[in-house]
Tab-separated table of C-alpha atoms and ligand atoms in Angstrom:
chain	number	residue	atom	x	y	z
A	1	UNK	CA	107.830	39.935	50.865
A	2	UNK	CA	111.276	41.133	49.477
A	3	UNK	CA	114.486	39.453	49.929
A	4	UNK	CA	117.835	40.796	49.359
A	5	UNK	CA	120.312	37.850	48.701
A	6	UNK	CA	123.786	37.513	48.906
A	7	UNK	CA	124.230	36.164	45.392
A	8	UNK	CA	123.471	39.572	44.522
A	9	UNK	CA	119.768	38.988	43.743
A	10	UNK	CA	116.664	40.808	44.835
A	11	UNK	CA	113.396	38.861	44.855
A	12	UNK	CA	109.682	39.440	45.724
A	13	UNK	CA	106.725	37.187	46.033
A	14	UNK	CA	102.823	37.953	46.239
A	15	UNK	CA	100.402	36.822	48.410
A	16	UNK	CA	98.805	35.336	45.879
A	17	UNK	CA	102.153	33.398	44.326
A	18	UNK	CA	103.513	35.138	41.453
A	19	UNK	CA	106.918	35.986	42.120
A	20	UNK	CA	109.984	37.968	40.666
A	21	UNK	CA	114.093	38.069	40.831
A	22	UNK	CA	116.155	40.554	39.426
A	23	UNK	CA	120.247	40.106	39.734
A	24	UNK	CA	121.821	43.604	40.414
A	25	UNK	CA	124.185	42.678	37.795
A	26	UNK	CA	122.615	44.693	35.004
A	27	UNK	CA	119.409	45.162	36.914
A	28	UNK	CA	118.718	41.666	34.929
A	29	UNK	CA	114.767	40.412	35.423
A	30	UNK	CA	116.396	36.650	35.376
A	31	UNK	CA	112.874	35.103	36.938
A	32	UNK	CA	109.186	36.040	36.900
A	33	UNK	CA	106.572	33.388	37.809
A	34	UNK	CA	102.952	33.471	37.523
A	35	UNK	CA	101.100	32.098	41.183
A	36	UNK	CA	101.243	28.465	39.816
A	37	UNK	CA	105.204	28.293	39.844
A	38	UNK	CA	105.350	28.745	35.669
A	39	UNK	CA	108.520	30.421	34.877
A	40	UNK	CA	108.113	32.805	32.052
A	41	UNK	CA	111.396	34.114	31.093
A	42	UNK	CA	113.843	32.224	29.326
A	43	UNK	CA	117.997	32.349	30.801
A	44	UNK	CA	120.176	30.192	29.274
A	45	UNK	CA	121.429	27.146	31.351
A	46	UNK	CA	124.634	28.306	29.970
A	47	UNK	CA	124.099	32.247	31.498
A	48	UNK	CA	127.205	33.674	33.736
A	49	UNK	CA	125.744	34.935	36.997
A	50	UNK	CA	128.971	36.335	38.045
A	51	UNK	CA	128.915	39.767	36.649
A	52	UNK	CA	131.705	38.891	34.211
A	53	UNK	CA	129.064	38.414	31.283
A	54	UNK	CA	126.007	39.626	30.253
A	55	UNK	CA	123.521	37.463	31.608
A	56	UNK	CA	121.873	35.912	28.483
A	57	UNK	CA	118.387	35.861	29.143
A	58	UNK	CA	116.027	37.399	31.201
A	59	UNK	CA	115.365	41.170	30.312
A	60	UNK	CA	118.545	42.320	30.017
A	61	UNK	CA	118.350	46.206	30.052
A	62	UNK	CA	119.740	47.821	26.927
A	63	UNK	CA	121.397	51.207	26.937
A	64	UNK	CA	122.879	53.866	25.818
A	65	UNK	CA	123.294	51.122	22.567
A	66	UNK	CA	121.444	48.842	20.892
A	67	UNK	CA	123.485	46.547	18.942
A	68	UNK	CA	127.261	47.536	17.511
A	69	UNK	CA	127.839	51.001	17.736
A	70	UNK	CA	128.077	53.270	14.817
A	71	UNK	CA	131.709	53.961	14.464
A	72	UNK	CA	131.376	58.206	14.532
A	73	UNK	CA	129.160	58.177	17.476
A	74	UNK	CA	129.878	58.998	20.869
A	75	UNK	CA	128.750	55.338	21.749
A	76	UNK	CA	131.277	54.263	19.065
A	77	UNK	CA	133.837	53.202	21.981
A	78	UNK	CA	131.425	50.779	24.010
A	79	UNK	CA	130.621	46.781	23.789
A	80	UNK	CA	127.244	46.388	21.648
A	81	UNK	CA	124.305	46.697	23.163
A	82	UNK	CA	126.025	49.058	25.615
A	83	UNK	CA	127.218	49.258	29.520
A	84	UNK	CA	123.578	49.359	31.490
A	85	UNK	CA	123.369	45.385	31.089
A	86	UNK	CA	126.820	44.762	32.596
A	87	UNK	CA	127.101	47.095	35.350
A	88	UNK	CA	126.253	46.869	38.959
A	89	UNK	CA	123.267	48.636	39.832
A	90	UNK	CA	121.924	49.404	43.457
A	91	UNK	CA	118.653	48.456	44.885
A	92	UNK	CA	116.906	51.723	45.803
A	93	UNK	CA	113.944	50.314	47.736
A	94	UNK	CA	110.540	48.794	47.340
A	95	UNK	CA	106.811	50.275	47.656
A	96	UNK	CA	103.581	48.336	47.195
A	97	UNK	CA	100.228	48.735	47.201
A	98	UNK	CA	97.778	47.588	49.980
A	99	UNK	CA	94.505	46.831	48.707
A	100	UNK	CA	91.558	48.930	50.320
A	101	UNK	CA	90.118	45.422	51.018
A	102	UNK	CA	92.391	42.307	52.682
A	103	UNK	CA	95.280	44.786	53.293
A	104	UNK	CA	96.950	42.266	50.893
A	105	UNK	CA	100.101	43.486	48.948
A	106	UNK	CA	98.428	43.648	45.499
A	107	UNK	CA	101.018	44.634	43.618
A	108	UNK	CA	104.858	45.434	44.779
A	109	UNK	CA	107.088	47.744	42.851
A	110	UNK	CA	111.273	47.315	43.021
A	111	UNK	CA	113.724	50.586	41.824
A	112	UNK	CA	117.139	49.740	41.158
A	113	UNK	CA	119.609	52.568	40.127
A	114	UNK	CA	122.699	53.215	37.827
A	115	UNK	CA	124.595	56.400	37.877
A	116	UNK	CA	127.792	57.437	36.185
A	117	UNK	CA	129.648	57.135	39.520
A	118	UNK	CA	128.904	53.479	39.882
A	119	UNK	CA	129.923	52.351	36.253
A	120	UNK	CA	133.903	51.428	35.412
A	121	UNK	CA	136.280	53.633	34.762
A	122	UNK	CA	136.622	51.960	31.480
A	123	UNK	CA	132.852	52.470	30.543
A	124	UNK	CA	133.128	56.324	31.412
A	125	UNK	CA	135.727	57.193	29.705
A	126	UNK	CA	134.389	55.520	26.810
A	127	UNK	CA	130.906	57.827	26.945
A	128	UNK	CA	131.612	60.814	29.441
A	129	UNK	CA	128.196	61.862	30.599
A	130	UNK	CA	126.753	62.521	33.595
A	131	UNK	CA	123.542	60.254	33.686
A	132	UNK	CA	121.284	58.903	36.198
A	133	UNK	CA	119.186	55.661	35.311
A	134	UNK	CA	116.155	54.229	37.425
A	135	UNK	CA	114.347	51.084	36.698
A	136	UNK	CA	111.424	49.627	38.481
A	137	UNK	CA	110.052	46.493	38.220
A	138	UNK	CA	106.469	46.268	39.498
A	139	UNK	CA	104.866	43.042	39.646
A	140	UNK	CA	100.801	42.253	40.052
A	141	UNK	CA	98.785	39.133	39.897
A	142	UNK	CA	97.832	39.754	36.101
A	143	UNK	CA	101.374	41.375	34.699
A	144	UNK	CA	104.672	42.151	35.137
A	145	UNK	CA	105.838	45.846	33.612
A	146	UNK	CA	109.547	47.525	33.634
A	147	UNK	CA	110.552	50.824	33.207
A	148	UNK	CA	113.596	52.677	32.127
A	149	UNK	CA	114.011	56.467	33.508
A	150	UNK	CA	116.544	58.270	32.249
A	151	UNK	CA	118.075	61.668	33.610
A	152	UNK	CA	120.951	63.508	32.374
A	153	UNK	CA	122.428	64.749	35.625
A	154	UNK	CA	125.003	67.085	33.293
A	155	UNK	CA	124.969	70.280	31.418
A	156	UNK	CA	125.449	68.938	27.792
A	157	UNK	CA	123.341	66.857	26.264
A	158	UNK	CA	123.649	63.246	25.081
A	159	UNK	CA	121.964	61.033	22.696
A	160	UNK	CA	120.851	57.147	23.787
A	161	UNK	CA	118.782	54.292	22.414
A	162	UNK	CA	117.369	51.830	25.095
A	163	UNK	CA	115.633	48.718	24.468
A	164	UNK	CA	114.138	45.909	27.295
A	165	UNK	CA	115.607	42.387	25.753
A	166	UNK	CA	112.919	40.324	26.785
A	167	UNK	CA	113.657	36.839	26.617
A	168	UNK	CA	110.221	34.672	26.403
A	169	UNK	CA	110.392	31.287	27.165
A	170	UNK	CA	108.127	29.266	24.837
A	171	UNK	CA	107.093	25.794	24.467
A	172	UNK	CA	108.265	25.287	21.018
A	173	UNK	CA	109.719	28.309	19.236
A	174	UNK	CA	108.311	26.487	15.288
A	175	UNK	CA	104.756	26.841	17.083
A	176	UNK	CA	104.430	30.511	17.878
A	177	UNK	CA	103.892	33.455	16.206
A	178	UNK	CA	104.465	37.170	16.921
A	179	UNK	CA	101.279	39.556	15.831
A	180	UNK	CA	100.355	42.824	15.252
A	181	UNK	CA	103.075	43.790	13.523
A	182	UNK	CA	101.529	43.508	9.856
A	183	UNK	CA	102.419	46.529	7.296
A	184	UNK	CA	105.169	47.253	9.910
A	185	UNK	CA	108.379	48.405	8.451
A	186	UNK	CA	111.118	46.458	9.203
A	187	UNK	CA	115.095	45.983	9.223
A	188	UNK	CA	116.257	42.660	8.531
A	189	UNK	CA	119.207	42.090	9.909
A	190	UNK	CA	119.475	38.534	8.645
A	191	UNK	CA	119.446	40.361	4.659
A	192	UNK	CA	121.705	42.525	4.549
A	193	UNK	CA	120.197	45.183	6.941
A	194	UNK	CA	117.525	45.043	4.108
A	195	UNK	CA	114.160	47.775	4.713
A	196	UNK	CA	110.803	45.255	4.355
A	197	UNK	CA	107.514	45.782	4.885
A	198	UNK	CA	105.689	42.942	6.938
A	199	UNK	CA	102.935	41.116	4.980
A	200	UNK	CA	102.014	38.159	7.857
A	201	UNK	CA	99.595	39.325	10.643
A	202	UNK	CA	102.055	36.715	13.003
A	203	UNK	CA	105.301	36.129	12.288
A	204	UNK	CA	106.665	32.596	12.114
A	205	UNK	CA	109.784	31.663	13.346
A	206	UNK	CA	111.329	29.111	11.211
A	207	UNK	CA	115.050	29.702	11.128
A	208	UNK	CA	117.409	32.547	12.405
A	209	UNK	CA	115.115	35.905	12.980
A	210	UNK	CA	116.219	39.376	13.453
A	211	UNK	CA	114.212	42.039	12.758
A	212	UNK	CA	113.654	45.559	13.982
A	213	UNK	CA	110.005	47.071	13.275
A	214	UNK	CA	110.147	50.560	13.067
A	215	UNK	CA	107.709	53.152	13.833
A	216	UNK	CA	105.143	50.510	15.867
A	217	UNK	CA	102.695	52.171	17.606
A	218	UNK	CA	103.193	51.626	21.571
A	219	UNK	CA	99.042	51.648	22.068
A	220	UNK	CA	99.101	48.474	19.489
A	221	UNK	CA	99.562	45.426	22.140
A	222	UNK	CA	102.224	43.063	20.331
A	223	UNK	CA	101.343	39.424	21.372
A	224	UNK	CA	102.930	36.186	20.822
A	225	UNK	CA	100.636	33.551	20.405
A	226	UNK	CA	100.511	29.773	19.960
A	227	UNK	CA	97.644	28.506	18.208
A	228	UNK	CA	96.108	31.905	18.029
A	229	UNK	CA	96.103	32.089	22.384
A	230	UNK	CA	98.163	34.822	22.949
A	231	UNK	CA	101.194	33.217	25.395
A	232	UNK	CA	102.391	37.654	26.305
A	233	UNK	CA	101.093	40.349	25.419
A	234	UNK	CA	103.352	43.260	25.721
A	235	UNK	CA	102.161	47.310	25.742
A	236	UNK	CA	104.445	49.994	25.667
A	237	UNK	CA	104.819	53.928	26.425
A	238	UNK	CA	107.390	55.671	25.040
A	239	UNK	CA	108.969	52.717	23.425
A	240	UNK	CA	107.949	52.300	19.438
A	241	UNK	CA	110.457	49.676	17.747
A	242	UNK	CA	110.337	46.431	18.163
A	243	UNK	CA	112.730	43.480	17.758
A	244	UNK	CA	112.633	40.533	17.185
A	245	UNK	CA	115.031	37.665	17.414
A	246	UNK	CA	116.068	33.872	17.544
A	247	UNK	CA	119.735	33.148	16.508
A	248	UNK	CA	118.745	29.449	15.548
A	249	UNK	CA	120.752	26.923	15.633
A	250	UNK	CA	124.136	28.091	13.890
A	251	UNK	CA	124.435	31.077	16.169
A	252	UNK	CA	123.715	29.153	19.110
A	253	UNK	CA	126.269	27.036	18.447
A	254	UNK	CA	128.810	30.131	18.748
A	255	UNK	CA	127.647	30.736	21.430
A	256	UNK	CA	129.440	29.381	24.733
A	257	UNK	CA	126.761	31.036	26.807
A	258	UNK	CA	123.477	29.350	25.176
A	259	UNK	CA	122.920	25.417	24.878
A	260	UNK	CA	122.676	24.300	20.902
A	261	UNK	CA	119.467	23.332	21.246
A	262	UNK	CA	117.955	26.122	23.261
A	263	UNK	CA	116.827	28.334	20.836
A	264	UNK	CA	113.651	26.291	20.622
A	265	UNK	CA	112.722	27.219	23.837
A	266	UNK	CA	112.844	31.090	23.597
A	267	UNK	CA	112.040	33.922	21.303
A	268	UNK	CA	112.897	37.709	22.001
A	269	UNK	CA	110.559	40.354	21.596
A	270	UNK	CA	112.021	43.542	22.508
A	271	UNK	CA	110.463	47.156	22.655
A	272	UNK	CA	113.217	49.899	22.904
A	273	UNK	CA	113.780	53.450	21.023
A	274	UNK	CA	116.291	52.570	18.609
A	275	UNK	CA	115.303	53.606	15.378
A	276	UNK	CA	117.578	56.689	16.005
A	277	UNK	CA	119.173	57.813	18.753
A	278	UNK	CA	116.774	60.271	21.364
A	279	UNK	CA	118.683	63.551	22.573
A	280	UNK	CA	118.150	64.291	26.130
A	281	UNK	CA	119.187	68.147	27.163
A	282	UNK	CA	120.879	68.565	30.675
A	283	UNK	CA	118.687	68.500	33.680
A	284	UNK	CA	116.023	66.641	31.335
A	285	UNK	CA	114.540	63.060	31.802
A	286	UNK	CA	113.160	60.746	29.831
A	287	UNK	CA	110.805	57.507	30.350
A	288	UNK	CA	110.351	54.000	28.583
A	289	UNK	CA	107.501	51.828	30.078
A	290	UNK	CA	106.716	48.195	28.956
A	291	UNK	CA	103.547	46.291	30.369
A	292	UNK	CA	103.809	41.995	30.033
A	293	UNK	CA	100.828	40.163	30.283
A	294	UNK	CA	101.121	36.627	30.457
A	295	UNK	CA	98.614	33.734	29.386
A	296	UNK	CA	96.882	33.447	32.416
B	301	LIG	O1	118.319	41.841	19.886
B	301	LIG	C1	118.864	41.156	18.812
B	301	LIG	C2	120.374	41.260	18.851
B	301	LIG	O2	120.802	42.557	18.544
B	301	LIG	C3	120.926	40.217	17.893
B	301	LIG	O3	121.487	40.831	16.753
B	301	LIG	C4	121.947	39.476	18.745
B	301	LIG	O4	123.198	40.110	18.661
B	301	LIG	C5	121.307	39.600	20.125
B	301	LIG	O5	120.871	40.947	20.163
B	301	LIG	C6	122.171	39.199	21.279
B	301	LIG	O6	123.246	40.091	21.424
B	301	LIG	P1	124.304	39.771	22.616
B	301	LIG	O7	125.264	40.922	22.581
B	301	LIG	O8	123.517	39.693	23.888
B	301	LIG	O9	124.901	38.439	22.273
């Protein structure tokens, strides 16, 4: 079933439990449960829900930005991490797939849409392109997978980065790691935007974290595990950096949308295309796919 709510959500439920919501506002995953009722996603008990913030948590959708802009871009003029997440999309529809079997709805698939008609006059005049965005969210019994489409609906062509902020909610942020990402290069934006290589097959998180691992390859699954059982597993197409973050306690002090203590709860691990920015020509499209397997 799929319900379109007046609090400007959309949600859908399985047969067989698992269930998802997504808040127009951004196109903002904000809930994803596996068939026993087990939220996965972290949101802040702190998070606006009223379109006049970010929604911090979920998967907030990331683009044409990641992070501050550079300052001689054509980005240079919007908020970091760009409009997408704080814009009101439109729900385009939902398909799913009957099994041959039960006729059950195995799997059901949601498209949401963001064009540069529907964004503020503010955010077009601060990036003038003509752009078309669709995102689907599919959900199935054994994962839940999002994916960015991006068309440039204009005759000149523009450069983007996008990146899905997954927020994970974890049991205890000092008892997870994050693997696969050994011999990765990375950016640590915690030393001085400092190159590194990674030497730890999974990561420990044991004070304020923010990296950005270039160059991963999206066939290599990156997991994070507690005790060695991986908790997600996340694959990727078209999507081959990955961040990772926890602002710890000091940063989540500043911030009035995220409890002091909450960053023991969450980590982010976030694929996007932000190593450099990706030129799309006019009329052409591009595609970013994640794939999130939970601990089932
Ligand atoms: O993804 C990591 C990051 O870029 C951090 O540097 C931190 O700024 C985080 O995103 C949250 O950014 P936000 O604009 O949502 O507060």
């Amino acid at each position: 079933t799929v319900n379109i709510n007046d609090n400007g959500t959309v949600d859908a439920k399985l047969p067989s439990g698992e269930s998802v919501t997504v808040h127009l506002f951004g196109a903002t995953v904000i809930s994803w449960k596996l068939a026993n009722g087990a939220e996965q996603l972290f949101v802040s008990s702190k998070a606006i829900l009223d379109g006049s913030k970010a929604i911090r948590g979920g998967i907030p959708v990331v683009f044409p930005v990641f992070g501050p802009p550079p300052p001689d871009h054509a980005t240079s003029k919007l908020p970091q991490h760009g409009f997408a997440r704080s814009s009101n999309w439109e729900f385009l529809g939902k398909s799913s797939s009957e099994s041959l079997g039960d006729k059950a709805d195995t799997t059901v698939k949601l498209d949401f849409g963001l064009s540069s008609s529907m964004i503020t006059e503010e955010f077009r005049k601060a990036w003038p392109y003509e752009f078309g965005l669709v995102y689907s969210v599919t959900l199935s019994p054994e994962s839940l997978e999002t994916s960015l489409q991006v068309q440039n609906k204009g005759t000149e062509s523009f450069d983007f980065h996008v990146l899905l902020h997954n927020y994970f909610k974890v049991p205890d942020v000092t008892k997870i790691g994050v693997t696969n990402l050994q011999n990765k290069t990375y950016i640590d934006k915690v030393d001085n935007k400092q190159e590194k290589q990674e030497t730890s097959d999974a990561i420990a998180i044991t004070g304020e974290t923010d990296r950005v691992y270039l160059d991963v390859d999206p066939a290599t699954p990156v997991s994070v595990v507690e005790n060695g059982k991986p908790l997600f597993t996340i694959a990727r197409e078209g999507l081959n950096t990955v961040t990772v973050w926890n602002p710890w306690l000091e940063n989540a002090k500043k911030m009035s949308d995220f409890g002091d203590e909450e960053y023991k709860g969450m980590v982010c691990v976030e694929p996007g295309a932000v190593k450099s920015f990706s030129v799309l020509e006019g009329g052409d499209a591009w595609e970013g796919t994640q794939t999130i397997r939970p601990r089932l």
